[in-house]
Structures are given as structure tokens and as C-alpha cells.
Coordinates of C-alpha atoms in Angstrom, one line a residue:
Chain Y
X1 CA 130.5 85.9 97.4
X2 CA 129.6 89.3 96.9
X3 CA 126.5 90.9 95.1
X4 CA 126.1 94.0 93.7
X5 CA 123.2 96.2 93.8
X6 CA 121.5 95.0 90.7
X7 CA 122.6 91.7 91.4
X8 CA 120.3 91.9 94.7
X9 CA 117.6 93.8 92.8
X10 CA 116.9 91.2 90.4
X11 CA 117.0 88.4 93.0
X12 CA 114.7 89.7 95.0
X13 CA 112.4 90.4 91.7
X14 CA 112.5 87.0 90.5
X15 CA 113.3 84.7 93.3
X16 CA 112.2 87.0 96.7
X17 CA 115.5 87.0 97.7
X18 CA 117.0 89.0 99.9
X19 CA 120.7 87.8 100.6
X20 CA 122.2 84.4 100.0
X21 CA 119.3 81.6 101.1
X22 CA 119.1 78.8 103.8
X23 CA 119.2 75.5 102.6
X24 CA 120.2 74.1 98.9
X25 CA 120.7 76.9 96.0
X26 CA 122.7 77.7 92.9
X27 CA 123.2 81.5 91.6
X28 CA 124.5 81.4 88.2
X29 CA 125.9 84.3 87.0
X30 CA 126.6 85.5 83.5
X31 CA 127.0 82.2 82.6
X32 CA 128.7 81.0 85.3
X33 CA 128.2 79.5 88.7
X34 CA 128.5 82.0 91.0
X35 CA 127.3 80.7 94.4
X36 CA 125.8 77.0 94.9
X37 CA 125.0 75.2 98.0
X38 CA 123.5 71.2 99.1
X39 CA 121.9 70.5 102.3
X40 CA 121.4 67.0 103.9
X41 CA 118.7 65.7 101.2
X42 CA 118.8 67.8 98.5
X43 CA 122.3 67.7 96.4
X44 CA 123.2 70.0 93.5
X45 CA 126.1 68.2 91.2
X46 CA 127.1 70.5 88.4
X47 CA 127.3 68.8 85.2
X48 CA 130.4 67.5 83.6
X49 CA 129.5 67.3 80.1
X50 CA 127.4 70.8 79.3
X51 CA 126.3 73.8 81.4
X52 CA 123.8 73.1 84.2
X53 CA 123.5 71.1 87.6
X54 CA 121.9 68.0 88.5
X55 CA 119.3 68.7 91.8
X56 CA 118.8 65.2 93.0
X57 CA 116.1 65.4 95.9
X58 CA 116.2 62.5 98.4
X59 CA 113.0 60.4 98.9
X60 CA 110.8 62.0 102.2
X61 CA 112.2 65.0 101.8
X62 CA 109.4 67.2 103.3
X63 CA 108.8 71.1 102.8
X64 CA 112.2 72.2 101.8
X65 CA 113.5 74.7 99.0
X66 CA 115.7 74.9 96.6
X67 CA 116.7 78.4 94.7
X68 CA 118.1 78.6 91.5
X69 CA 118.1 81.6 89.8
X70 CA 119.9 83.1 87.2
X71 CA 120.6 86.7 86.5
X72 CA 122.4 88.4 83.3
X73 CA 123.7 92.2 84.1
X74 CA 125.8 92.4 80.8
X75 CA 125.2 92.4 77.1
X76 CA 126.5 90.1 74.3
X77 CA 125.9 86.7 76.8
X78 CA 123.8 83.6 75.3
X79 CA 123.1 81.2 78.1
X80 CA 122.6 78.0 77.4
X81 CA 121.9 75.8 80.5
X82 CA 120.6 72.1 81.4
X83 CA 119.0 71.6 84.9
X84 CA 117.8 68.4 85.5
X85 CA 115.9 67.6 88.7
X86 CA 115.1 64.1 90.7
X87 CA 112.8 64.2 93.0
X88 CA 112.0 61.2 95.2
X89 CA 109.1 59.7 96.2
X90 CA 106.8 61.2 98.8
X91 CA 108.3 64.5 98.8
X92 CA 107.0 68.1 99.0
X93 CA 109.5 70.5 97.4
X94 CA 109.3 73.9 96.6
X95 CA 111.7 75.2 93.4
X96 CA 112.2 78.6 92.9
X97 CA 114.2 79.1 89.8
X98 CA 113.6 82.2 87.3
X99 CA 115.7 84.4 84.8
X100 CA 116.8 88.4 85.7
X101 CA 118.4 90.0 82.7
X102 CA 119.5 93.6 83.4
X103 CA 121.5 95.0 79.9
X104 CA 122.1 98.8 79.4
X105 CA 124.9 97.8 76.6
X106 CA 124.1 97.8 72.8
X107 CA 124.6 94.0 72.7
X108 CA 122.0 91.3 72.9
X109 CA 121.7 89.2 76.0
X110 CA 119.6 85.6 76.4
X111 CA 119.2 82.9 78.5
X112 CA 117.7 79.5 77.4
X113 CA 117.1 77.2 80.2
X114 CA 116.3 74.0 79.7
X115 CA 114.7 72.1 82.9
X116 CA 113.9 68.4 82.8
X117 CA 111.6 67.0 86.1
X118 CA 111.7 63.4 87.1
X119 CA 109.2 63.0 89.5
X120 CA 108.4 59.9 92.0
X121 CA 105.8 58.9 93.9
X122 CA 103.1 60.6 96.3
X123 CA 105.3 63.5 95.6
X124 CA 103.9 67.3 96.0
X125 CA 106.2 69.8 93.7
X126 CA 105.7 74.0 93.6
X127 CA 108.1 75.6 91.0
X128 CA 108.1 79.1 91.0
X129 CA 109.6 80.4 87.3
X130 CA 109.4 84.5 86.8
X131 CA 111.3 86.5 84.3
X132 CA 112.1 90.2 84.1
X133 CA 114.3 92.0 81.9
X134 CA 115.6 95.6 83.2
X135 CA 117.6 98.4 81.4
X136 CA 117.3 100.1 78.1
X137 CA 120.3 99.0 76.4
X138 CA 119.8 95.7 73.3
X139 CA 117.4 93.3 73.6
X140 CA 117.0 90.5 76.6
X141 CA 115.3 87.6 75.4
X142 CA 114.2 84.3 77.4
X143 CA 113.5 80.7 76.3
X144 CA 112.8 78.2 78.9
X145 CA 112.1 74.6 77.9
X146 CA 110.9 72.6 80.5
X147 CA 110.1 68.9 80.3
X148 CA 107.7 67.4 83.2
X149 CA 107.7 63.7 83.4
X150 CA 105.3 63.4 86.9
X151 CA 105.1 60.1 88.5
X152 CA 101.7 58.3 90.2
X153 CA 100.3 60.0 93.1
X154 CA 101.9 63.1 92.3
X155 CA 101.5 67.0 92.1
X156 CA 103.4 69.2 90.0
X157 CA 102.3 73.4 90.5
X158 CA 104.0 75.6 87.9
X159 CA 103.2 79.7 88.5
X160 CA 105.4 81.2 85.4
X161 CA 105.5 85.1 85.6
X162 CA 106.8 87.4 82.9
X163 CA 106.7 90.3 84.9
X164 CA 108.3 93.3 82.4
X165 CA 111.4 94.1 79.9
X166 CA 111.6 91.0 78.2
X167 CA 112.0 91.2 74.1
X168 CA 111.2 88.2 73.4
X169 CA 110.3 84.7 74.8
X170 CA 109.5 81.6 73.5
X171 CA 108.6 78.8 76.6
X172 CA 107.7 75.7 75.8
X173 CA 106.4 73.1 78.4
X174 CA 106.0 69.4 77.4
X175 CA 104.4 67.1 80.7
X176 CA 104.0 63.4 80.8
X177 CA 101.4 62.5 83.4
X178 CA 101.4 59.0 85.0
X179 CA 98.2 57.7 87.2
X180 CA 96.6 59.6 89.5
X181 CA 99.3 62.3 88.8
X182 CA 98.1 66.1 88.3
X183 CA 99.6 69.5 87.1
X184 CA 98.1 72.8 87.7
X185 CA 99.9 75.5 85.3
X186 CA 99.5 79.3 86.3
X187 CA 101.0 81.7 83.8
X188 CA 101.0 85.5 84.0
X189 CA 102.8 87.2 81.2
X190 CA 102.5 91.2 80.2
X191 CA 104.4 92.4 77.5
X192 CA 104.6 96.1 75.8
X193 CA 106.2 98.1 73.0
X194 CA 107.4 95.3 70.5
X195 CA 108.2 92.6 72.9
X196 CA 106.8 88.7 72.1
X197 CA 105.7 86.3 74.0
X198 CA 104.9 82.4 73.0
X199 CA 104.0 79.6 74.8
X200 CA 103.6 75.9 74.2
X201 CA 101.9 73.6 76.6
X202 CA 101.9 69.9 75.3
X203 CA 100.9 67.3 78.0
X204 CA 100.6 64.1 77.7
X205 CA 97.8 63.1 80.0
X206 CA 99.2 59.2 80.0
X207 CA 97.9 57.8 82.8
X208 CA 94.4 56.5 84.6
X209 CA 92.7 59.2 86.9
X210 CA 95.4 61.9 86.1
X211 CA 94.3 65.8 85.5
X212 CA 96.0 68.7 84.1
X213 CA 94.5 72.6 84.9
X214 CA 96.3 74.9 82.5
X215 CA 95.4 79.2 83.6
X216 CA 96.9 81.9 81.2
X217 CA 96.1 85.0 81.7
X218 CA 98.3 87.6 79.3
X219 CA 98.0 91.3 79.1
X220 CA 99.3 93.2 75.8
X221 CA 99.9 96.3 75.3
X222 CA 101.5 99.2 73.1
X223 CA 102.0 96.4 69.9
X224 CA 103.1 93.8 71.6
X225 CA 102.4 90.6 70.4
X226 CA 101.5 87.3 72.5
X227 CA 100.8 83.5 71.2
X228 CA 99.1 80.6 73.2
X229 CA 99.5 77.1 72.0
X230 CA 98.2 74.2 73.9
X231 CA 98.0 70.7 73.2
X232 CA 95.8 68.7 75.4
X233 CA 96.4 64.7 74.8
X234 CA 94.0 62.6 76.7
X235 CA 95.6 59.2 76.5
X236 CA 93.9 56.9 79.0
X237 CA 90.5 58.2 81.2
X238 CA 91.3 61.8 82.7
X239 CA 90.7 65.5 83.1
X240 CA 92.2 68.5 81.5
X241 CA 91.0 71.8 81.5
X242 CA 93.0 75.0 79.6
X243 CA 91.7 78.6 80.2
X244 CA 93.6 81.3 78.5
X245 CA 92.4 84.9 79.1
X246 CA 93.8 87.7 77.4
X247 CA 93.6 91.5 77.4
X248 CA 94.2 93.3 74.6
X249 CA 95.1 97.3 74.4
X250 CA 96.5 100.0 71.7
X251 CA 97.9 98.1 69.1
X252 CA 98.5 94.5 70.3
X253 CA 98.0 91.3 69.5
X254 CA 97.2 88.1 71.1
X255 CA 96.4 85.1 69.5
X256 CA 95.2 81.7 70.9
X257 CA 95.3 78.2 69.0
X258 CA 93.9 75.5 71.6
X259 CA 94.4 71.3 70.5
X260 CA 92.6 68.9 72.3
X261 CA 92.7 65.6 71.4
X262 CA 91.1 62.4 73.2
X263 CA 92.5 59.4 72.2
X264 CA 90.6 57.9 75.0
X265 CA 87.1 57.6 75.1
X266 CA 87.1 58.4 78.7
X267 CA 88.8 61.6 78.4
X268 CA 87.2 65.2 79.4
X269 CA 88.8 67.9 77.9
X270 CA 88.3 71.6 77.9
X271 CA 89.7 74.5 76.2
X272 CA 88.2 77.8 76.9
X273 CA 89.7 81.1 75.5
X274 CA 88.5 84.8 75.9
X275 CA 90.4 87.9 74.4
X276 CA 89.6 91.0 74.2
X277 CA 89.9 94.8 75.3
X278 CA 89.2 96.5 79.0
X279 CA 85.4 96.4 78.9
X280 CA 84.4 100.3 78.7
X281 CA 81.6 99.0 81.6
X282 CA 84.8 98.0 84.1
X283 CA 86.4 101.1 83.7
X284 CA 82.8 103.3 84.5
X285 CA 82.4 100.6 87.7
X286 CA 85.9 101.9 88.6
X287 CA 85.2 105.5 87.7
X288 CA 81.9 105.6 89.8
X289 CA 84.3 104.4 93.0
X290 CA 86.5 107.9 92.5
X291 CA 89.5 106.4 90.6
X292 CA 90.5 108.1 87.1
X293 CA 90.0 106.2 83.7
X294 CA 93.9 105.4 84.0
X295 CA 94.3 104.0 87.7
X296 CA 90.7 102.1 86.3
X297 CA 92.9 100.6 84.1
X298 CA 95.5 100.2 85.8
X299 CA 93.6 98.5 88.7
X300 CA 91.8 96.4 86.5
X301 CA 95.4 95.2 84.8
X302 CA 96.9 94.6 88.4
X303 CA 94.1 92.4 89.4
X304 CA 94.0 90.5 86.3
X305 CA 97.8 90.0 86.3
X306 CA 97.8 89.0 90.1
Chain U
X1 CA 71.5 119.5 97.6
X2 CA 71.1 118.1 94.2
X3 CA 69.4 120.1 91.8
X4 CA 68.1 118.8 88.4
X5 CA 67.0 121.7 85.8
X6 CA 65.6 121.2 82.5
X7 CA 67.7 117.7 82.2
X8 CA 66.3 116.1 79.0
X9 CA 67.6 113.1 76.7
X10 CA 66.9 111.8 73.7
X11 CA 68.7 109.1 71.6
X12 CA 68.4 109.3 68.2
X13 CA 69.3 107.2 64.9
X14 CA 68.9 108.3 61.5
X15 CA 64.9 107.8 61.2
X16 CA 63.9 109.1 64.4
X17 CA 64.3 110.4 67.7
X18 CA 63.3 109.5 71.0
X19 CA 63.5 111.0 74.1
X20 CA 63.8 109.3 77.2
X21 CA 63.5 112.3 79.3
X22 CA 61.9 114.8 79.3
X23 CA 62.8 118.5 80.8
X24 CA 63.0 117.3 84.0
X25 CA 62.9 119.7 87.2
X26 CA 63.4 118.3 90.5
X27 CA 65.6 119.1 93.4
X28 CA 66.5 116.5 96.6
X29 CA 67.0 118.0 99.7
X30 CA 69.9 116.4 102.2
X31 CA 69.5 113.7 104.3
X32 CA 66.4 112.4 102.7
X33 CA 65.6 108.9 100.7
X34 CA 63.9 109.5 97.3
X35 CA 62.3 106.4 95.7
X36 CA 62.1 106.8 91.6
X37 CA 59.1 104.2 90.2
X38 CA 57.6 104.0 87.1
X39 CA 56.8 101.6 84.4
X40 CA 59.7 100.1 83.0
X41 CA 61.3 102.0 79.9
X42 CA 60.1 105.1 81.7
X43 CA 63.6 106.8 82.1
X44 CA 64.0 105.5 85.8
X45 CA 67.7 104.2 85.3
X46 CA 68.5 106.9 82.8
X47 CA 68.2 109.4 85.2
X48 CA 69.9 107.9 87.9
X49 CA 72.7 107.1 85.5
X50 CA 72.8 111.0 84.5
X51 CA 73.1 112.0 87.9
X52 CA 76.0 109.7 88.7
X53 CA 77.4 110.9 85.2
X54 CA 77.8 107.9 83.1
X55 CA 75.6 109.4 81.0
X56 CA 75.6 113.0 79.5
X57 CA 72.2 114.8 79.6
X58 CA 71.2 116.4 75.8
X59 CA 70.1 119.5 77.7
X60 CA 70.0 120.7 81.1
X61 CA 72.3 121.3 83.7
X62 CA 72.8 119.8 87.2
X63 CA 74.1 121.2 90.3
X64 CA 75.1 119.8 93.8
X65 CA 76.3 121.2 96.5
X66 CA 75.3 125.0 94.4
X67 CA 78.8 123.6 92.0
X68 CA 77.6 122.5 88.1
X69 CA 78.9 119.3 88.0
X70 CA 77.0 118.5 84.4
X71 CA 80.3 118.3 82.7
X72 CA 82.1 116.4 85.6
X73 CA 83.4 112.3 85.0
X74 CA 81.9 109.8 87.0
X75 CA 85.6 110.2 88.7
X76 CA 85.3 114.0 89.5
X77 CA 81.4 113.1 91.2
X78 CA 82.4 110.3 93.4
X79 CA 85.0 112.3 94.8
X80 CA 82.7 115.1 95.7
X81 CA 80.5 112.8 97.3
X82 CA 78.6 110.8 95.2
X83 CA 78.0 107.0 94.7
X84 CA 76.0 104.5 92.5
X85 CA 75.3 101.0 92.6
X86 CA 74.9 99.2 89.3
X87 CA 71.6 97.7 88.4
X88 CA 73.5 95.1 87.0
X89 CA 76.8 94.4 88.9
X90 CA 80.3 94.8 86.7
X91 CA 82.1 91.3 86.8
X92 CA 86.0 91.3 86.8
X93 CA 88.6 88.7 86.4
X94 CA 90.9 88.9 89.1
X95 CA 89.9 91.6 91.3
X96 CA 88.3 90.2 94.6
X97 CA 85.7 91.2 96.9
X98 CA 88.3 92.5 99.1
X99 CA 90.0 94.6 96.1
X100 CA 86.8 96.3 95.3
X101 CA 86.1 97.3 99.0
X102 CA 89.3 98.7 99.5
X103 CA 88.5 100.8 96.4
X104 CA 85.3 102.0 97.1
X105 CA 86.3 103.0 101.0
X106 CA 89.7 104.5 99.3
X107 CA 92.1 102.6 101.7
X108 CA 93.0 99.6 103.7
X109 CA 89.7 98.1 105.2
X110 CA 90.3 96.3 108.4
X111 CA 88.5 92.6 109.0
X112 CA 86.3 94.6 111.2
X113 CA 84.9 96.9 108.5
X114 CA 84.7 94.1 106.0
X115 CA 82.7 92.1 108.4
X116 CA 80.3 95.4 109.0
X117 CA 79.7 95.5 105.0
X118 CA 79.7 92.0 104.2
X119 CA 77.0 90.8 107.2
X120 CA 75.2 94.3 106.1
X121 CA 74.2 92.1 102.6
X122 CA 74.6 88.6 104.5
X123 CA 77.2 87.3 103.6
X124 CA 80.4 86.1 105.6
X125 CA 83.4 88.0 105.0
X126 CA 85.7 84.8 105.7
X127 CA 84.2 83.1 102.9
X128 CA 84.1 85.9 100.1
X129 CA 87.0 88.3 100.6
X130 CA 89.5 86.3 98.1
X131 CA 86.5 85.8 95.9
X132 CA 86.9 86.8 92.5
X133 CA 84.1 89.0 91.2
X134 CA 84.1 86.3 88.0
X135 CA 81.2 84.2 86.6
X136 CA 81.6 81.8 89.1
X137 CA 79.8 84.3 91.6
X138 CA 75.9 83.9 91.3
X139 CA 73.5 87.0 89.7
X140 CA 72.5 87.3 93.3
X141 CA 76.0 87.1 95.0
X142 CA 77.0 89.7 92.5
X143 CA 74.4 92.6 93.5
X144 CA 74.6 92.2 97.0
X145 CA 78.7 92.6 96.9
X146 CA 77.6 95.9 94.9
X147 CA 75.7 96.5 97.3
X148 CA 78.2 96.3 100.2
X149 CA 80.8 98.6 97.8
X150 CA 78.3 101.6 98.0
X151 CA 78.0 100.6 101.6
X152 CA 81.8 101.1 101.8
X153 CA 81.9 104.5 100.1
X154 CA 80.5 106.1 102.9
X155 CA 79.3 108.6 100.4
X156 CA 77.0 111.5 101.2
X157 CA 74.6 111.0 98.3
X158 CA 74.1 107.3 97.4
X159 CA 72.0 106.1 93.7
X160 CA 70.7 102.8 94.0
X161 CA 69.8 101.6 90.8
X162 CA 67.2 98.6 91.7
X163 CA 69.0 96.7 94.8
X164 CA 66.4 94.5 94.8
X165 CA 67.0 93.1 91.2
X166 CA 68.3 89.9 91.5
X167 CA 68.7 89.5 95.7
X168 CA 67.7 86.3 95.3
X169 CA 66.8 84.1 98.6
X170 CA 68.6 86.9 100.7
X171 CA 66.0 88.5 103.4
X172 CA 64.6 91.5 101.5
X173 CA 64.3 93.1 105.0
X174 CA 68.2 93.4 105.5
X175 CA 67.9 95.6 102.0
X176 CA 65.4 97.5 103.7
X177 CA 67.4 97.3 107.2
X178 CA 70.7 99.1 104.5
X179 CA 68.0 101.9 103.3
X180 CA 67.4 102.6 107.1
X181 CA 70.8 102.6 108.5
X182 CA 71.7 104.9 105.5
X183 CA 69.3 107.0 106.7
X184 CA 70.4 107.3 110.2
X185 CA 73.6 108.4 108.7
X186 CA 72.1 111.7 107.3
X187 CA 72.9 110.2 103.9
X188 CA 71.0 111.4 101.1
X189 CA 69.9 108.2 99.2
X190 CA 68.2 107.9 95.7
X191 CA 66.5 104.8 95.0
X192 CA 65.3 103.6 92.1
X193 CA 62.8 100.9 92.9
X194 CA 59.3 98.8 91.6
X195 CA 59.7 97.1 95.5
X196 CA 56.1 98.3 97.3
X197 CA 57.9 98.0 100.3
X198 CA 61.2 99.9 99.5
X199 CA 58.6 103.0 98.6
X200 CA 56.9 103.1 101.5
X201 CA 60.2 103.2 103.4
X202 CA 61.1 106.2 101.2
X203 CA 60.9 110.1 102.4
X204 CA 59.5 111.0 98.9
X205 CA 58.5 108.9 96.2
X206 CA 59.3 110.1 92.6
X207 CA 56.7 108.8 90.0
X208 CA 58.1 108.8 86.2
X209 CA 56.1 107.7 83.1
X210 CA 57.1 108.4 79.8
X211 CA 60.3 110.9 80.3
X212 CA 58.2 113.1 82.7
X213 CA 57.8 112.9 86.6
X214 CA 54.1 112.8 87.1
X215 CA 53.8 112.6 90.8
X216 CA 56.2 113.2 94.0
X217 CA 55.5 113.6 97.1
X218 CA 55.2 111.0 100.5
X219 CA 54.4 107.3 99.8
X220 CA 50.9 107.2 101.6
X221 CA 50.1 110.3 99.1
X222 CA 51.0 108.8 95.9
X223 CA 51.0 105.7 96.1
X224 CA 47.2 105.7 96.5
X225 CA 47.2 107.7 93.3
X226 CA 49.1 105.1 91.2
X227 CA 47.4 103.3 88.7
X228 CA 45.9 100.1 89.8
X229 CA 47.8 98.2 87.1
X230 CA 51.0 99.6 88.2
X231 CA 50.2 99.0 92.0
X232 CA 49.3 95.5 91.4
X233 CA 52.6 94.7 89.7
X234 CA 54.4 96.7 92.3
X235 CA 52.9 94.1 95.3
X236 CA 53.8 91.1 93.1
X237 CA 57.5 92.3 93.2
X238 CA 57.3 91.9 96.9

């Protein structure tokens, strides 16, 4: 299999990739499967019906990765693909999946991807989902879907990063939470110029003891425009916290609409939101250490976004 | 050397006009430690904040080093030298303890030096440096990380804008400990203090009330001249 330059560039970006990984992956390509590996417990079936590949994750399987990312270098592709994952019980599994786009040409490129979980038992899941659009040619949009069902015992850890260049994006994460089961979101997203940005958490917090921590911190800038939905539903007695931090500069917009809704009487559920510009008293901090108003904002930005 | 001539300012709305200070002259020599007092709303923090250049004097002008640095950013004075540590601390999302060390030193701090300004303020650099300078530090944890960040500017001329605001249960004598070490470094260090003890550790203590400086000279002198009102809230603070 051979990679191009930007092909390597945008792996690395959004999957720290370096060359063709150890261990169970799947590049796809344009719309196409371009390289795909198994190892002894983790399979990867592609589908027979509709784009995508099954990633069915034996039971014990124990600090093991899969990669699956997918890159776009040319305009005019709409990528529509189905991943579904089964993970076993009493795993710990790290997925590293994630969209490139690079489009110079005067056509639009986008990639939907839409990723259902079954999760056992006792299991402890990281995925790792970051997006980046590079060149200046039409628009690259993203829409990943992902659907979380998370069995009793178990762990699910989400960091979703928009790091730059996409146009527009519209994720939307739905979770169904057994017993004692637990997600912890992270989501970074900064956008500029025009771009937008949504996202839609709905999780189902369905079962005794189980938790869900939900972090979004967004910058906007130029006149950008970001959206924050979340729906926290507390089904049975549990925990569920949302935080959703945004910073605002120039001309943008970020707008925040929080549910939460306890059906149970034994449900605790938070939603706190903050938006608003740099403070003016961060930048003089900053200033007073020898850095210019700009790297001051800059810093501030990095930090916030990191 | 610092020179302050004539600095005055005033705030005004449209009704009336108030000036916080008043024409003030003073000059601090290198290598000395200058405690400002006064009663509060007596221009103390003003004019600490007007040297460090957050704030733009009405009138007056202020050299250092013999270069007018009246006009200069709070950038353009830190680079020459100068530091200042909030009276109340900034808090940030996001940026750690670590982050803002290796801003205020200007590079890559090694565990070693973290350690040196962390202990300086007592606290353990194991257990703070991935610590987000959010609300879920305490008031107290706060000042004494601000307190470290000047410590990690190495700066020739240091403003300390009330350290002991807010220390909490920390020993007031490491804060007193800093002031000395500074000293030993030939630092020039303006403190702006109601501490009794943090005066009498003080090379010259500055006495402002109402916009003007009233007294200045060494601690034993004027602080025996200090109203007995004032003195008696000064040894409650300590």
C-alpha cells in the first residue's frame, strides 16, 4: 500500500499515525478501503450490504488498538459509511477513528460516518474521534453519528476534536447506559471564518448507579457559528453532569440549549453553561508575564482548547 | 531606578471628578524593598498598577532604568524587567500551574525549578503542576501560585500587590521568608502591604492617604508616626 504525502499528513493529524499500525486497522480512502488489517481478537469484516466494516472485539481482550481512519484528498466525494463495533465483555480497548479531508478542487467533499457501539460487560472503552479539513479549494464538511449502547460495569471515554478547516459539521451522539455503566464525553471544537459546528448529545441514563460526564469546550471565531444541544434523561437513580464552555471572538456565535429531564426521582442532573469573550483581565495577566496581547490570546485559546 | 514624577489620576463621570492620586514624586533606588501602606481607598493599588502599566497615569511621566516607559504595554515593561503579582489572582480554564510558570520564566522549567517555586509558597509541585488555574482552586491556592509566577520571572523589579490577601492557613513567615530571598537577589521589590510584619521587613516604608504620600522613610521611623487607629488595624492583620 502506498501513501502519499498528504495521505501521511492527515494520518498523523487525526489518528498519530506515522506509517501503517501494529495490530487491527482499516484506512479508507476516498470511499474506499484502502488498507485493513485483524489480529488474533479483534476482527474487521467489511460489510456486504452498505459501506462500512463490522470490528467485532473478542471478550478479554485487554489493552489493544484498533485504528480506523478515514481521509478524503479529493473534491466532489460524499462518504457515507456504517461501522459497527462489538466489544466483549471485560475488555479494555482503545479506538482511534477520525475524518482527514484535504480538497484544493472547486467541488464539495463530505464524509458521514455513522458508528454504532455494543458494549459488554466490565468493559473499559477509549475512542479517540478528531477531524480536520485542509486545503482551500470547496467546502469539507463532517457528520458523524454515533450510537453508544454501554453494557453494566462498563466505561465508555469519547475525546472528539475538531481541530481546523472543517465547513460544516453536524455530530450527533445518542448513548444508552445500563447499570453501573458510565460515559465521560470530552469535546474540543474551534471553528473560524463561516464554518458551523452542531452537536447533539442524547443519553439515555437507563440503568441503576450509571453516570454520564459530558465537557465541551468550543472556541469561535471570525463569524463562525457553534450550537450545543444536550439531552440529559435520567431514567432510573444516577448522575449526569454537562459542562459546555465557550469562547466567543469578532463576530461569532455560540449558542447553548441544555435539556435535563429526571424521570426518576433519584436522578442528579447538572447542566452548566458559560459563554463569553477572552476576559480583558486574562489577557493583562498574560501581558504583565511579557507576552503581546495576541500570543495572550493565543495562549489563553491553546490552553482552553487543550 | 524607578522614578515617578508628577504621576496623578483621577476618574471622572459626568458630575464629578475624583482623583485617586495625587502629583506624586517618588523615586526607588535598586536593590531595595519598599512597602506602600495606607488606609484602604488610599491609591495604594493604583499606583502599583500604574507602575506595572495596566493603568495609564492622567498626568506625569515615569522613567526606569533613565528610559520613559509611561507610554509602554504591560508587555513592553515586563520585558524590560518588570513584574507584578495580582491582588486578586486571574483564573483560567485550561491553562495549568505548569503553563503559567513556563510563561512567566519564558521557557521550559525543569522539575527542579518547579519544585524551588512551588515549596517557596508551600505547595508540592507533584500535586499542582497539571492543575488548572479554574474555580476548583481555593482563593488561597490561587494567590500563592501568583505568587510563585513572580517568583519565576526572575524579574529585576517585582510589584506585589497585597501577597498576604487571602494566604489563608499557609505560614505567613514563608511570605516573609520570599520578601527576604528576593532581597538577597539584589531585586528591587515593591510591596504594597497593611501586614505590620511585612513593613518592618521593608527598606523603606511608603505611607499614602488620600492620593498623596505622607510619610517615607525606615519602618522604626514611621511607623511610630502612624496614626494609632491605623497601627491598631495594621497588628490585627497579623
Amino acid at each position: 500500500m502506498e501513501l502519499t504525502k498528504i495521505d501521511k499528513d492527515l494520518l498523523k493529524q487525526i489518528a498519530d499515525l506515522h506509517s501503517v499500525p501494529q495490530g487491527a486497522f482499516n484506512i479508507r480512502k476516498n470511499g474506499q478501503g484502502l488498507a485493513r488489517s485483524s489480529s488474533a481478537n479483534i476482527d474487521i469484516i467489511p460489510k456486504g450490504d452498505k459501506p462500512g466494516i463490522d470490528i467485532v472485539i473478542k471478550p478479554n481482550t485487554i489493552n489493544e488498538s484498533v485504528h480506523i481512519p478515514v481521509i478524503i484528498t479529493s473534491g466532489g466525494i460524499d462518504d457515507l459509511v456504517y461501522n459497527d463495533f462489538y466489544i466483549g465483555d471485560n475488555s479494555v480497548v482503545t479506538i482511534v477513528a477520525g475524518c482527514g479531508i484535504h480538497n484544493a478542487s472547486d467541488k464539495k467533499s463530505s464524509h458521514n460516518g455513522i458508528h454504532a457501539f455494543k458494549i459488554g460487560k466490565n468493559c473499559k472503552v477509549t475512542y479517540i474521534e478528531k477531524h480536520l479539513g485542509i486545503g482551500n479549494g470547496a467546502p469539507k464538511d463532517l457528520s458523524p453519528t454515533t450510537i453508544l449502547n454501554v453494557g453494566e460495569n462498563s466505561t465508555f471515554e469519547m475525546e472528539t476534536v475538531q481541530i481546523k478547516g472543517v465547513n460544516f459539521a453536524e455530530r450527533k451522539t445518542t448513548a444508552y447506559l445500563s447499570n453501573n455503566a458510565h460515559i465521560v464525553v470530552k469535546e474540543k471544537i474551534k471553528t473560524d471564518g463561516k464554518q458551523k459546528a452542531t452537536t447533539s448529545f442524547l443519553i439515555n441514563l437507563d440503568g441503576k448507579g450509571s453516570s454520564a460526564k459530558v465537557v465541551s469546550r468550543s472556541v469561535a471565531m471570525d463569524s463562525s457559528y457553534q450550537q450545543f444541544n444536550s439531552n440529559l434523561v435520567g431514567n432510573n437513580a444516577c448522575f449526569g453532569h454537562v459542562e459546555c464552555d465557550g469562547l466567543i471572538c469578532d463576530n461569532s456565535r455560540i449558542v447553548s440549549i441544555p435539556q435535563i429531564d429526571a424521570k426518576n426521582s433519584n436522578a442528579e442532573l447538572i447542566h452548566e453553561a458559560q459563554i463569553g469573550k477572552i476576559a480583558g483581565e486574562q489577557l493583562v495577566k498574560l501581558m504583565t508575564l511579557g507576552l503581546t496581547e495576541k500570543q495572550a490570546e493565543e495562549a489563553i485559546i491553546k490552553a482552553y482548547l487543550k | 531606578m524607578l522614578k515617578l514624577k508628577n504621576i496623578s489620576y483621577s476618574v471622572s463621570d459626568k458630575k464629578s471628578k475624583t482623583e485617586i492620586l495625587k502629583k506624586i514624586d517618588f523615586t526607588f533606588e535598586d536593590g531595595l524593598t519598599y512597602a506602600i501602606t495606607g488606609p484602604n481607598g488610599s491609591g495604594k493599588s493604583t499606583l502599583a498598577k500604574i507602575i506595572m502599566g495596566v493603568i495609564k497615569p492622567t498626568s506625569g511621566e515615569i522613567n526606569y532604568n533613565g528610559k520613559n516607559i509611561t507610554a509602554l504595554s504591560p508587555t513592553d515593561r515586563a520585558n524590560l524587567g518588570l513584574s507584578f503579582a495580582f491582588q486578586s489572582p486571574v483564573r483560567f480554564k485550561g491553562l495549568t500551574v505548569k503553563d503559567i510558570l513556563e510563561l512567566a520564566s519564558g521557557k521550559e522549567n525543569n522539575l527542579t525549578e518547579t519544585c524551588h517555586y512551588l515549596s517557596a509558597v508551600g505547595l508540592c509541585a507533584r500535586d499542582y503542576l497539571d492543575r488548572e488555574l479554574d474555580n476548583k482552586l481555593s482563593g488561597g491556592e490561587l494567590k500563592r501560585i501568583e505568587i510563585a509566577t513572580a517568583l519565576a520571572r526572575n524579574a529585576a523589579l517585582n510589584i506585589f500587590d497585597e501577597p498576604e490577601a487571602g494566604i489563608d492557613i499557609w505560614s505567613f513567615d514563608a511570605l516573609v521568608d520570599i520578601f527576604s530571598s528576593l532581597k538577597n537577589k539584589k531585586a528591587t521589590n515593591i510591596i504594597v502591604s497593611h501586614q505590620e510584619k511585612l513593613l518592618k521587613k521593608a527598606d523603606v516604608v511608603i505611607v499614602l492617604d488620600n492620593g498623596n504620600i505622607t510619610k517615607a522613610g525606615k519602618p522604626e521611623e514611621v511607623l511610630s508616626t502612624l496614626a494609632p487607629s491605623y497601627c491598631n488595624k495594621l497588628r490585627r492583620n497579623d
